[in-house]
Structures are given as structure tokens and as C-alpha cells.
């Protein structure tokens, strides 16, 4: 159950950010980052258009002010002001009078979803187009007079690409990367849900004091954003142990996750433990080199193992990349469910450590340290534990496992996997044994 104040904040962010026209670049992305900067101390970087980044070139900045298709008597049948999905992203400016037959090749619509507007872009091919509902399509088709077709846009080579970044320094220098993409206009699951979950994950790390690892949060346009960032900051590669791409995590469907390219990396194992401990059976998607920005972070030359926890993953729901991926589809509670798993994974990654016993042979004397149950004869089932600190005194089985595996080779994730005891309980027991001087972190 997500904190009601947090649900209110998610609601506000959904309502405020949903209408903004975002793209690879432009004012909508800056406005989005500005709003997020009121929640977390985001910094923004501008990368000039034309900058060469690995095999790519940062494209011109797109400015979109409006766009419509109107009949001869001025009735606007399609209007960007009604829904920003109507204009194909990165459309060049247009001002024409066209017969329907001339306009038709520039229209995108979905025969199988009559009320939906599709989402289309033309980032790297100078073109234009409109996305319409079936009803609008039929109306345009019925007009015999030339139609007024206007896209009030601009592609500016002197502009820039905007990236949001937040670095939360930890006690260790090695880093964990969390990346989300800010380039989608009015669609809620893909990817406003990811933008909001990322922001709130960062906020909770900040609120709970200095983390163990250094956490780097990136808010980037998809594909070109990670490529531009890593190209400009190649030194992050060696010190980043793994990461998460947060996308499509607010739908009504089942929770799932896409594995890292390694499949059993610490990030994968932390996600499996989080789901196990929450008694959630997720959809599991193997890594593949298609999808979102895990493609870039996992690519040769970068190779950061990155996973995605999702709730209605991209491509897996009917509303994907349409106007029906809206605020009816995504709710604060659903984002809260995914966020809870992300936070558990963050806690696991941040607290995991190898441990070693300080006793050189044989079992330590627990009783001498007040760690042995004073009444004795516990009949507790192995693997069943209780988060209350007092009860843990009696969870002798779990404690014995932690002590048994404290050989400097095993970490807390190994121990949680081996014993079936909740990771958070293993962490509490481990802290207790550390306070008693029986184990040390390696
Ligand atoms: Zn998308």
C-alpha cells in the first residue's frame, strides 16, 4: 500500500505532465524536467544539435506550436491543440491546400481501434504527417473541397537536446544507473509512468540518507539520449555495476521484468528476490536487443547489465503507442505497485554485502552474546521469519544459516536465496550479528 501522500503526488504529476508535448528535444522536455526538479534536485544538460555521439549525430531541435487540418469553411477536423499525438513527431513545417487524395498518404489511423489516435514519429527522416481517429479519417475522406493542412513547427540546428541528471553520492564509488525516457508526448504508461516512478525512487533514496552505492539517475530522450550521455561521459561505464531502465510500469496488468543481458546478474537476482519476498509471480521476459534503452546500455563497448521492471510492458498491451494509453489506463496505485518492487530492489542492491565470521572455528557462543533464545527449544519452521526485532531473537534457524554462510565468499543475496528467508530479514539478522561483533562486512 503506497503512502497516501505519495499517491497524491503521483496524481498531481500525472495530471500536470500528461498534456505536455514532449519529443526527442524541445520545450516540452524542458518543462517536464522543470516540474520534476521541484521534487528532486535534477540538473539539466544541453547537448548542441550536430554533436557527434558514437555512430549518431544529435538531431535538430524540434519546436511545435500547433497543427491542424481544416475544411474550406474553417472547421478544424484534426487539431494538435486537442491532442498532441495528432501531429507526427518531428514533422517539418507545412502549409498547404490539399485534396483528400493528396493528403491521404500522410495520414495514420488504426482500423482496428476506431477511437484511438496512433503515435508516430519521423525523427531522422524529414517528413510530416497526421495521426487521426477512424472517425476523423472518414470525415476527411468525405470532403470534396481542398483541405487546409498546417503544421506550425520548426527544426532548429542551433538548438540542443536536453538531458536531466541526478547523482546521489553513496559511501562507495561504484555506481548503479537508473534511466528513464522523457521523449513521449501524451501517453501515460509509455512513458509517463516510468518518468514518475524514477523520480519517486530517487526521492526516497535521498530521503533515507546516504546510500551505499552511488546512484545515477538519467532522464533522457530514448535511444539518442543514452548514446549522447555515455558518449560524453565514457568514464561511467567502468564504475557502473548495473542498472535499471524504468518504463511502462503503471498499467492494470501483471508485474513483469525484462532480464539483463547476463540473465543472472546481481540486478536480476535482486529483482527475483523482491518478487519472491512479495509473493508475486511476475511475467519474465528474457533479454533481447530490441526494446527500450537497455539496448544502448547493454551494447558492445558499454555492456552495463540493465533490467526493467514493468507493469504492462511496451508492445504487450493493446493501448500501446495510442491515445488510449491515457489517464484511464494508468493510476497512481498501479505506479505505486511497481515502485514498491523497484524500492525493494534498490534496498537489496544497496545493502547487499559479503560477510565473514570473526570466530576462527566452530560455532560462536550465541548465549554469551544474548543471541540465543532464553527459553530454548524453538519449534519454528525454517524459512519462516518475522520482521519484528524481538521475534528475530528466536529465529535461530535463519541466524544459524547466516553464521554458517559467513565465510567471506557469500553475500546476503546468496544467503536469502539459499535459505528462502526474506532478504530484508537476512539483512536485519546480519546487522544484529555485526553489532554483536560476530561477523564483519567483507
Ligand atoms: Zn514508446
CSV table of C-alpha atoms and ligand atoms in Angstrom, one decimal:
chain,number,residue,atom,x,y,z
A,1,UNK,CA,0.0,0.0,0.0
A,2,UNK,CA,1.6,3.2,-1.1
A,3,UNK,CA,1.6,6.2,1.3
A,4,UNK,CA,-1.5,8.4,0.5
A,5,UNK,CA,0.7,11.5,0.3
A,6,UNK,CA,2.8,9.8,-2.3
A,7,UNK,CA,-0.4,8.7,-4.2
A,8,UNK,CA,-1.4,12.4,-4.2
A,9,UNK,CA,1.9,13.5,-5.6
A,10,UNK,CA,1.8,10.8,-8.3
A,11,UNK,CA,-1.7,12.0,-9.2
A,12,UNK,CA,-0.5,15.6,-9.5
A,13,UNK,CA,2.4,14.7,-11.6
A,14,UNK,CA,0.3,12.5,-13.9
A,15,UNK,CA,-2.2,15.4,-14.4
A,16,UNK,CA,0.3,18.1,-14.9
A,17,UNK,CA,2.8,16.2,-17.1
A,18,UNK,CA,0.4,14.2,-19.2
A,19,UNK,CA,-0.7,17.1,-21.5
A,20,UNK,CA,2.9,18.3,-22.3
A,21,UNK,CA,4.1,17.8,-25.8
A,22,UNK,CA,7.4,16.0,-25.4
A,23,UNK,CA,9.7,14.7,-28.1
A,24,UNK,CA,13.4,14.0,-28.6
A,25,UNK,CA,14.0,17.6,-27.9
A,26,UNK,CA,12.2,20.9,-27.3
A,27,UNK,CA,10.3,23.0,-24.8
A,28,UNK,CA,8.1,20.1,-23.6
A,29,UNK,CA,11.1,18.1,-22.4
A,30,UNK,CA,12.4,21.2,-20.5
A,31,UNK,CA,9.0,21.9,-19.0
A,32,UNK,CA,8.8,18.2,-17.8
A,33,UNK,CA,12.3,18.3,-16.3
A,34,UNK,CA,11.5,21.7,-14.6
A,35,UNK,CA,8.5,20.1,-12.9
A,36,UNK,CA,10.5,17.1,-11.8
A,37,UNK,CA,13.1,19.4,-10.4
A,38,UNK,CA,10.6,20.6,-7.9
A,39,UNK,CA,10.5,17.1,-6.5
A,40,UNK,CA,14.2,16.1,-6.8
A,41,UNK,CA,17.3,18.2,-7.3
A,42,UNK,CA,17.7,17.4,-11.0
A,43,UNK,CA,20.3,19.1,-13.1
A,44,UNK,CA,19.8,19.6,-16.9
A,45,UNK,CA,22.5,19.4,-19.6
A,46,UNK,CA,22.0,20.7,-23.1
A,47,UNK,CA,23.9,18.9,-25.9
A,48,UNK,CA,24.1,21.0,-29.0
A,49,UNK,CA,22.5,19.8,-32.2
A,50,UNK,CA,25.0,18.4,-34.6
A,51,UNK,CA,27.2,16.9,-31.9
A,52,UNK,CA,28.6,13.5,-33.0
A,53,UNK,CA,27.9,10.9,-30.4
A,54,UNK,CA,29.2,7.4,-31.2
A,55,UNK,CA,27.6,6.5,-34.5
A,56,UNK,CA,24.9,9.2,-34.3
A,57,UNK,CA,24.5,12.9,-34.6
A,58,UNK,CA,22.3,14.9,-32.2
A,59,UNK,CA,19.4,16.0,-34.5
A,60,UNK,CA,17.9,19.4,-34.8
A,61,UNK,CA,15.7,20.7,-32.0
A,62,UNK,CA,12.0,20.4,-32.8
A,63,UNK,CA,9.7,23.2,-31.9
A,64,UNK,CA,6.0,22.5,-32.3
A,65,UNK,CA,3.4,25.3,-31.9
A,66,UNK,CA,0.4,23.7,-33.5
A,67,UNK,CA,-1.1,21.8,-36.4
A,68,UNK,CA,-4.5,21.2,-37.9
A,69,UNK,CA,-6.5,20.0,-40.9
A,70,UNK,CA,-9.5,22.2,-41.6
A,71,UNK,CA,-12.3,22.2,-44.2
A,72,UNK,CA,-12.8,25.0,-46.7
A,73,UNK,CA,-15.2,26.7,-44.3
A,74,UNK,CA,-12.6,26.7,-41.5
A,75,UNK,CA,-13.9,23.7,-39.4
A,76,UNK,CA,-10.9,22.1,-37.8
A,77,UNK,CA,-11.4,18.3,-38.1
A,78,UNK,CA,-7.9,17.5,-36.6
A,79,UNK,CA,-6.2,19.8,-34.2
A,80,UNK,CA,-2.9,19.4,-32.3
A,81,UNK,CA,-4.4,21.6,-29.5
A,82,UNK,CA,-6.9,18.8,-28.9
A,83,UNK,CA,-4.3,16.1,-28.7
A,84,UNK,CA,-0.6,16.4,-29.3
A,85,UNK,CA,-0.5,12.9,-30.9
A,86,UNK,CA,-2.2,14.3,-33.9
A,87,UNK,CA,1.0,15.7,-35.4
A,88,UNK,CA,3.7,13.1,-36.3
A,89,UNK,CA,6.7,13.8,-34.0
A,90,UNK,CA,9.4,15.9,-35.7
A,91,UNK,CA,7.1,16.9,-38.6
A,92,UNK,CA,8.6,19.6,-40.8
A,93,UNK,CA,6.5,22.8,-41.2
A,94,UNK,CA,3.7,22.5,-43.7
A,95,UNK,CA,1.1,25.0,-45.1
A,96,UNK,CA,-0.9,23.5,-47.9
A,97,UNK,CA,-4.3,23.2,-49.5
A,98,UNK,CA,-4.7,19.6,-50.5
A,99,UNK,CA,-7.4,17.3,-51.8
A,100,UNK,CA,-8.1,14.3,-49.6
A,101,UNK,CA,-6.4,12.1,-52.2
A,102,UNK,CA,-3.2,14.2,-51.8
A,103,UNK,CA,-3.4,14.2,-48.0
A,104,UNK,CA,-4.2,10.5,-47.6
A,105,UNK,CA,-0.6,9.2,-47.8
A,106,UNK,CA,0.3,11.4,-44.8
A,107,UNK,CA,-2.5,10.1,-42.6
A,108,UNK,CA,-2.0,7.4,-39.9
A,109,UNK,CA,-5.0,5.7,-38.4
A,110,UNK,CA,-5.9,2.4,-36.7
A,111,UNK,CA,-8.7,0.4,-38.5
A,112,UNK,CA,-8.8,-2.0,-35.5
A,113,UNK,CA,-9.2,0.8,-32.8
A,114,UNK,CA,-11.8,3.3,-34.1
A,115,UNK,CA,-11.4,5.9,-31.3
A,116,UNK,CA,-7.7,5.8,-30.9
A,117,UNK,CA,-5.1,8.1,-32.3
A,118,UNK,CA,-1.8,6.3,-33.1
A,119,UNK,CA,1.6,7.7,-32.1
A,120,UNK,CA,4.1,8.1,-34.9
A,121,UNK,CA,7.4,9.9,-35.3
A,122,UNK,CA,9.8,10.8,-38.1
A,123,UNK,CA,12.9,11.8,-36.1
A,124,UNK,CA,15.6,11.0,-38.7
A,125,UNK,CA,13.7,11.4,-42.0
A,126,UNK,CA,12.5,14.9,-42.9
A,127,UNK,CA,8.8,14.3,-43.4
A,128,UNK,CA,5.4,15.2,-41.9
A,129,UNK,CA,2.1,13.6,-41.2
A,130,UNK,CA,-1.0,13.5,-39.1
A,131,UNK,CA,-2.4,10.8,-36.8
A,132,UNK,CA,-6.2,10.6,-36.6
A,133,UNK,CA,-9.0,8.5,-35.3
A,134,UNK,CA,-11.1,6.4,-37.7
A,135,UNK,CA,-14.0,8.9,-37.4
A,136,UNK,CA,-11.7,11.8,-38.4
A,137,UNK,CA,-10.3,9.8,-41.2
A,138,UNK,CA,-13.9,9.1,-42.6
A,139,UNK,CA,-14.8,12.8,-42.2
A,140,UNK,CA,-11.7,13.9,-44.1
A,141,UNK,CA,-12.4,11.4,-46.8
A,142,UNK,CA,-15.9,12.7,-47.2
A,143,UNK,CA,-14.7,16.2,-48.1
A,144,UNK,CA,-14.6,17.1,-51.8
A,145,UNK,CA,-13.1,20.6,-51.4
A,146,UNK,CA,-9.3,21.1,-50.7
A,147,UNK,CA,-8.4,20.9,-47.1
A,148,UNK,CA,-6.2,23.4,-45.2
A,149,UNK,CA,-3.2,21.5,-43.8
A,150,UNK,CA,-0.9,23.3,-41.4
A,151,UNK,CA,1.9,22.2,-39.2
A,152,UNK,CA,3.4,25.2,-37.3
A,153,UNK,CA,6.8,23.7,-36.4
A,154,UNK,CA,10.5,24.4,-36.7
A,155,UNK,CA,13.6,22.3,-36.9
A,156,UNK,CA,16.5,24.4,-35.4
A,157,UNK,CA,20.1,23.3,-36.0
A,158,UNK,CA,21.2,25.8,-33.4
A,159,UNK,CA,19.1,24.2,-30.7
A,160,UNK,CA,20.0,21.4,-28.3
A,161,UNK,CA,19.0,18.1,-26.7
A,162,UNK,CA,18.1,18.2,-23.1
A,163,UNK,CA,19.1,15.6,-20.5
A,164,UNK,CA,18.1,15.5,-16.8
A,165,UNK,CA,20.6,14.0,-14.4
A,166,UNK,CA,20.7,13.4,-10.7
A,167,UNK,CA,23.8,12.0,-8.9
A,168,UNK,CA,23.2,10.7,-5.4
A,169,UNK,CA,26.7,10.1,-4.0
A,170,UNK,CA,27.0,6.9,-1.9
A,171,UNK,CA,29.6,5.7,0.5
A,172,UNK,CA,31.1,3.6,-2.3
A,173,UNK,CA,32.2,5.0,-5.6
A,174,UNK,CA,30.8,2.2,-7.7
A,175,UNK,CA,27.5,3.2,-9.3
A,176,UNK,CA,24.1,2.0,-10.1
A,177,UNK,CA,22.4,3.6,-13.1
A,178,UNK,CA,18.7,4.3,-13.3
A,179,UNK,CA,17.4,5.6,-16.7
A,180,UNK,CA,14.1,6.6,-18.0
A,181,UNK,CA,13.0,8.4,-21.2
A,182,UNK,CA,11.2,11.7,-21.5
A,183,UNK,CA,10.5,11.8,-25.2
A,184,UNK,CA,6.9,10.5,-25.3
A,185,UNK,CA,4.1,13.0,-25.6
A,186,UNK,CA,0.6,12.4,-24.1
A,187,UNK,CA,0.7,8.7,-23.2
A,188,UNK,CA,0.5,7.6,-19.6
A,189,UNK,CA,2.0,4.1,-19.3
A,190,UNK,CA,4.7,4.7,-22.1
A,191,UNK,CA,6.3,6.5,-20.6
A,192,UNK,CA,4.9,9.0,-18.0
A,193,UNK,CA,4.6,6.1,-15.5
A,194,UNK,CA,8.3,5.4,-15.9
A,195,UNK,CA,9.3,9.1,-15.5
A,196,UNK,CA,7.2,9.4,-12.3
A,197,UNK,CA,8.4,6.1,-10.8
A,198,UNK,CA,12.0,7.1,-11.5
A,199,UNK,CA,11.5,10.5,-9.8
A,200,UNK,CA,10.0,9.0,-6.7
A,201,UNK,CA,12.6,6.2,-6.5
A,202,UNK,CA,15.3,8.9,-6.5
A,203,UNK,CA,13.3,10.9,-3.9
A,204,UNK,CA,13.1,8.0,-1.5
A,205,UNK,CA,16.8,7.3,-1.8
A,206,UNK,CA,17.6,11.0,-1.0
A,207,UNK,CA,15.1,11.0,1.9
A,208,UNK,CA,16.6,7.9,3.6
A,209,UNK,CA,20.1,9.3,3.9
A,210,UNK,CA,23.3,8.5,2.1
A,211,UNK,CA,23.0,5.3,0.1
A,212,UNK,CA,25.7,2.6,0.0
A,213,UNK,CA,26.3,2.8,-3.8
A,214,UNK,CA,26.3,6.0,-5.8
A,215,UNK,CA,23.1,6.2,-7.7
A,216,UNK,CA,23.0,8.0,-11.1
A,217,UNK,CA,19.5,8.9,-12.4
A,218,UNK,CA,19.1,9.9,-16.1
A,219,UNK,CA,16.1,11.4,-17.8
A,220,UNK,CA,16.8,11.2,-21.5
A,221,UNK,CA,15.1,11.0,-24.8
A,222,UNK,CA,15.1,7.4,-25.9
A,223,UNK,CA,18.0,6.0,-28.0
A,224,UNK,CA,19.8,9.2,-28.8
A,225,UNK,CA,19.8,10.3,-25.1
A,226,UNK,CA,21.7,7.3,-23.6
A,227,UNK,CA,24.0,7.3,-26.6
A,228,UNK,CA,24.8,11.0,-26.2
A,229,UNK,CA,25.2,10.8,-22.4
A,230,UNK,CA,27.5,7.8,-22.4
A,231,UNK,CA,29.5,9.2,-25.4
A,232,UNK,CA,30.0,12.4,-23.4
A,233,UNK,CA,30.7,10.5,-20.1
A,234,UNK,CA,32.5,7.3,-21.1
A,235,UNK,CA,34.1,7.1,-17.6
A,236,UNK,CA,30.8,6.0,-16.0
A,237,UNK,CA,31.0,2.6,-17.8
A,238,UNK,CA,33.7,1.1,-15.7
A,239,UNK,CA,32.3,2.1,-12.4
A,240,UNK,CA,28.7,1.2,-13.1
A,241,UNK,CA,27.9,-2.3,-11.8
A,242,UNK,CA,24.4,-2.5,-13.2
A,243,UNK,CA,21.2,-0.6,-13.7
A,244,UNK,CA,17.5,-0.3,-14.4
A,245,UNK,CA,15.6,1.3,-17.2
A,246,UNK,CA,12.2,2.4,-15.8
A,247,UNK,CA,9.5,2.3,-18.4
A,248,UNK,CA,5.8,1.2,-18.7
A,249,UNK,CA,5.2,0.5,-15.1
A,250,UNK,CA,1.7,1.9,-14.4
A,251,UNK,CA,-0.8,-0.3,-16.3
A,252,UNK,CA,-3.5,-2.5,-14.8
A,253,UNK,CA,-1.8,-5.8,-15.9
A,254,UNK,CA,0.6,-8.1,-14.2
A,255,UNK,CA,4.0,-7.0,-13.0
A,256,UNK,CA,6.9,-8.3,-15.0
A,257,UNK,CA,10.5,-7.8,-15.7
A,258,UNK,CA,12.9,-8.0,-18.6
A,259,UNK,CA,16.2,-9.6,-17.6
A,260,UNK,CA,19.7,-8.1,-18.1
A,261,UNK,CA,21.7,-9.5,-21.0
A,262,UNK,CA,23.6,-11.6,-18.4
A,263,UNK,CA,20.4,-13.2,-17.1
A,264,UNK,CA,21.7,-13.9,-13.6
A,265,UNK,CA,23.5,-10.7,-12.8
A,266,UNK,CA,23.1,-9.3,-9.3
A,267,UNK,CA,20.4,-7.0,-10.6
A,268,UNK,CA,18.4,-10.0,-11.9
A,269,UNK,CA,18.8,-11.8,-8.6
A,270,UNK,CA,17.7,-8.8,-6.6
A,271,UNK,CA,14.6,-8.5,-8.7
A,272,UNK,CA,13.8,-12.2,-8.3
A,273,UNK,CA,14.2,-11.9,-4.5
A,274,UNK,CA,12.0,-8.8,-4.4
A,275,UNK,CA,9.2,-10.6,-6.3
A,276,UNK,CA,9.7,-13.8,-4.2
A,277,UNK,CA,9.5,-11.9,-0.9
A,278,UNK,CA,6.4,-10.0,-2.1
A,279,UNK,CA,4.9,-13.4,-3.2
A,280,UNK,CA,4.4,-12.0,-6.7
A,281,UNK,CA,4.8,-14.3,-9.7
A,282,UNK,CA,5.9,-11.9,-12.4
A,283,UNK,CA,5.9,-12.2,-16.2
A,284,UNK,CA,9.5,-12.9,-17.2
A,285,UNK,CA,11.0,-11.6,-20.4
A,286,UNK,CA,14.4,-12.8,-21.5
A,287,UNK,CA,16.8,-10.1,-22.7
A,288,UNK,CA,16.6,-9.3,-26.4
A,289,UNK,CA,18.4,-6.5,-28.2
A,290,UNK,CA,15.1,-4.7,-29.1
A,291,UNK,CA,13.0,-2.7,-26.7
A,292,UNK,CA,14.0,0.4,-24.9
A,293,UNK,CA,17.2,2.0,-23.7
A,294,UNK,CA,18.6,-1.3,-22.3
A,295,UNK,CA,19.6,-1.8,-25.9
A,296,UNK,CA,22.1,1.1,-25.6
A,297,UNK,CA,23.4,0.4,-22.1
A,298,UNK,CA,23.9,-3.3,-23.0
A,299,UNK,CA,25.5,-2.7,-26.3
A,300,UNK,CA,29.2,-3.6,-27.2
A,301,UNK,CA,31.5,-1.0,-25.7
A,302,UNK,CA,29.1,-0.2,-22.9
A,303,UNK,CA,27.8,-3.5,-21.6
A,304,UNK,CA,26.1,-2.3,-18.4
A,305,UNK,CA,23.7,-5.1,-17.3
A,306,UNK,CA,20.3,-3.3,-17.2
A,307,UNK,CA,16.9,-4.8,-16.3
A,308,UNK,CA,13.4,-3.4,-16.5
A,309,UNK,CA,10.5,-4.0,-14.1
A,310,UNK,CA,7.2,-3.2,-15.8
A,311,UNK,CA,3.5,-3.4,-15.4
A,312,UNK,CA,2.1,-3.7,-18.9
A,313,UNK,CA,5.4,-3.8,-20.8
A,314,UNK,CA,5.7,-2.0,-24.2
A,315,UNK,CA,4.3,-4.0,-27.1
A,316,UNK,CA,2.3,-6.2,-24.6
A,317,UNK,CA,-0.9,-4.1,-24.3
A,318,UNK,CA,-3.5,-3.0,-26.9
A,319,UNK,CA,-3.4,0.7,-26.0
A,320,UNK,CA,0.4,0.8,-26.5
A,321,UNK,CA,1.5,3.8,-28.6
A,322,UNK,CA,-2.0,5.2,-29.0
A,323,UNK,CA,-4.1,7.9,-27.3
A,324,UNK,CA,-5.8,5.1,-25.3
A,325,UNK,CA,-2.7,4.8,-23.2
A,326,UNK,CA,-4.1,7.6,-21.1
A,327,UNK,CA,-5.0,8.5,-17.5
A,328,UNK,CA,-7.8,6.0,-17.5
A,329,UNK,CA,-5.3,3.2,-18.2
A,330,UNK,CA,-2.7,4.3,-15.6
A,331,UNK,CA,-3.4,5.0,-11.9
A,332,UNK,CA,-1.3,6.2,-9.0
A,333,UNK,CA,-2.0,2.9,-7.2
A,334,UNK,CA,-0.6,0.9,-10.1
A,335,UNK,CA,2.5,3.0,-10.4
A,336,UNK,CA,2.8,2.5,-6.6
A,337,UNK,CA,2.8,-1.3,-7.0
A,338,UNK,CA,5.7,-1.2,-9.4
A,339,UNK,CA,7.5,1.5,-7.3
A,340,UNK,CA,7.3,-0.8,-4.3
A,341,UNK,CA,9.2,-3.5,-6.2
A,342,UNK,CA,11.7,-1.0,-7.5
A,343,UNK,CA,12.4,0.2,-4.0
A,344,UNK,CA,12.9,-3.3,-2.7
A,345,UNK,CA,15.4,-4.0,-5.5
A,346,UNK,CA,17.1,-0.7,-4.6
A,347,UNK,CA,17.3,-1.7,-0.9
A,348,UNK,CA,18.7,-5.2,-1.8
A,349,UNK,CA,21.3,-3.8,-4.2
A,350,UNK,CA,22.3,-1.1,-1.7
A,351,UNK,CA,22.6,-3.3,1.4
A,352,UNK,CA,24.0,-6.4,-0.2
A,353,UNK,CA,27.4,-7.3,1.1
A,354,UNK,CA,29.7,-10.3,1.6
A,355,UNK,CA,30.0,-11.2,5.2
A,356,UNK,CA,32.6,-13.2,7.2
A,357,UNK,CA,32.6,-14.7,10.7
A,358,UNK,CA,35.0,-13.3,13.2
A,359,UNK,CA,35.2,-16.7,15.0
A,360,UNK,CA,38.0,-18.8,13.7
A,361,UNK,CA,36.5,-22.2,14.2
A,362,UNK,CA,33.3,-23.8,15.5
A,363,UNK,CA,30.0,-22.1,16.2
A,364,UNK,CA,30.1,-18.9,18.2
A,365,UNK,CA,28.6,-18.9,21.6
A,366,UNK,CA,25.3,-17.1,21.0
A,367,UNK,CA,24.1,-17.3,24.6
A,368,UNK,CA,27.1,-15.3,25.8
A,369,UNK,CA,26.1,-12.5,23.5
A,370,UNK,CA,22.4,-12.6,24.3
A,371,UNK,CA,21.6,-14.0,20.9
A,372,UNK,CA,20.3,-17.4,22.0
A,373,UNK,CA,16.6,-17.8,22.8
A,374,UNK,CA,16.4,-17.6,26.5
A,375,UNK,CA,13.6,-20.1,26.7
A,376,UNK,CA,15.2,-22.5,24.3
A,377,UNK,CA,13.5,-25.3,22.3
A,378,UNK,CA,12.1,-23.2,19.4
A,379,UNK,CA,9.9,-25.2,17.1
A,380,UNK,CA,9.9,-22.6,14.3
A,381,UNK,CA,9.9,-23.8,10.7
A,382,UNK,CA,13.0,-23.0,8.7
A,383,UNK,CA,12.5,-20.2,6.3
A,384,UNK,CA,9.7,-18.6,8.2
A,385,UNK,CA,10.6,-15.5,9.9
A,386,UNK,CA,9.1,-12.3,11.4
A,387,UNK,CA,10.3,-8.8,10.9
A,388,UNK,CA,10.0,-7.8,14.5
A,389,UNK,CA,13.4,-7.4,16.1
A,390,UNK,CA,12.3,-9.3,19.2
A,391,UNK,CA,11.0,-12.2,17.3
A,392,UNK,CA,14.2,-12.5,15.4
A,393,UNK,CA,16.0,-13.4,18.6
A,394,UNK,CA,14.1,-16.6,18.3
A,395,UNK,CA,14.7,-17.1,14.6
A,396,UNK,CA,17.6,-19.3,15.4
A,397,UNK,CA,17.4,-21.2,12.1
A,398,UNK,CA,17.9,-18.1,10.0
A,399,UNK,CA,20.6,-16.8,12.2
A,400,UNK,CA,22.4,-20.2,12.1
A,401,UNK,CA,22.3,-20.1,8.3
A,402,UNK,CA,23.7,-16.5,8.2
A,403,UNK,CA,26.5,-17.6,10.6
A,404,UNK,CA,27.1,-20.8,8.6
A,405,UNK,CA,27.5,-18.9,5.3
A,406,UNK,CA,29.5,-16.1,6.7
A,407,UNK,CA,32.8,-17.3,5.1
A,408,UNK,CA,33.7,-14.2,3.1
A,409,UNK,CA,32.5,-15.8,-0.1
A,410,UNK,CA,28.8,-15.5,0.4
A,411,UNK,CA,26.8,-12.3,0.3
A,412,UNK,CA,23.3,-11.5,1.7
A,413,UNK,CA,21.7,-12.2,-1.7
A,414,UNK,CA,23.3,-15.7,-1.7
A,415,UNK,CA,22.0,-16.3,1.8
A,416,UNK,CA,18.5,-15.1,1.1
A,417,UNK,CA,18.4,-17.4,-2.0
A,418,UNK,CA,19.8,-20.4,-0.1
A,419,UNK,CA,17.6,-20.1,2.9
A,420,UNK,CA,14.4,-18.9,1.5
A,421,UNK,CA,14.3,-16.3,4.2
A,422,UNK,CA,13.1,-12.9,3.2
A,423,UNK,CA,16.1,-10.7,2.1
A,424,UNK,CA,15.0,-7.9,4.5
A,425,UNK,CA,15.1,-10.4,7.4
A,426,UNK,CA,18.5,-11.7,6.4
A,427,UNK,CA,19.7,-8.1,6.4
A,428,UNK,CA,18.3,-7.4,9.8
A,429,UNK,CA,19.9,-10.6,11.2
A,430,UNK,CA,23.2,-9.7,9.6
A,431,UNK,CA,23.1,-6.2,11.1
A,432,UNK,CA,22.4,-7.7,14.5
A,433,UNK,CA,25.3,-10.2,14.2
A,434,UNK,CA,27.6,-7.4,13.0
A,435,UNK,CA,26.6,-5.3,16.1
A,436,UNK,CA,27.4,-8.3,18.3
A,437,UNK,CA,30.8,-8.5,16.7
A,438,UNK,CA,30.3,-11.9,15.3
A,439,UNK,CA,30.5,-11.0,11.6
A,440,UNK,CA,32.1,-8.3,9.5
A,441,UNK,CA,31.4,-7.0,6.1
A,442,UNK,CA,34.0,-8.0,3.5
B,1,LIG,ZN1,7.3,4.0,-26.8
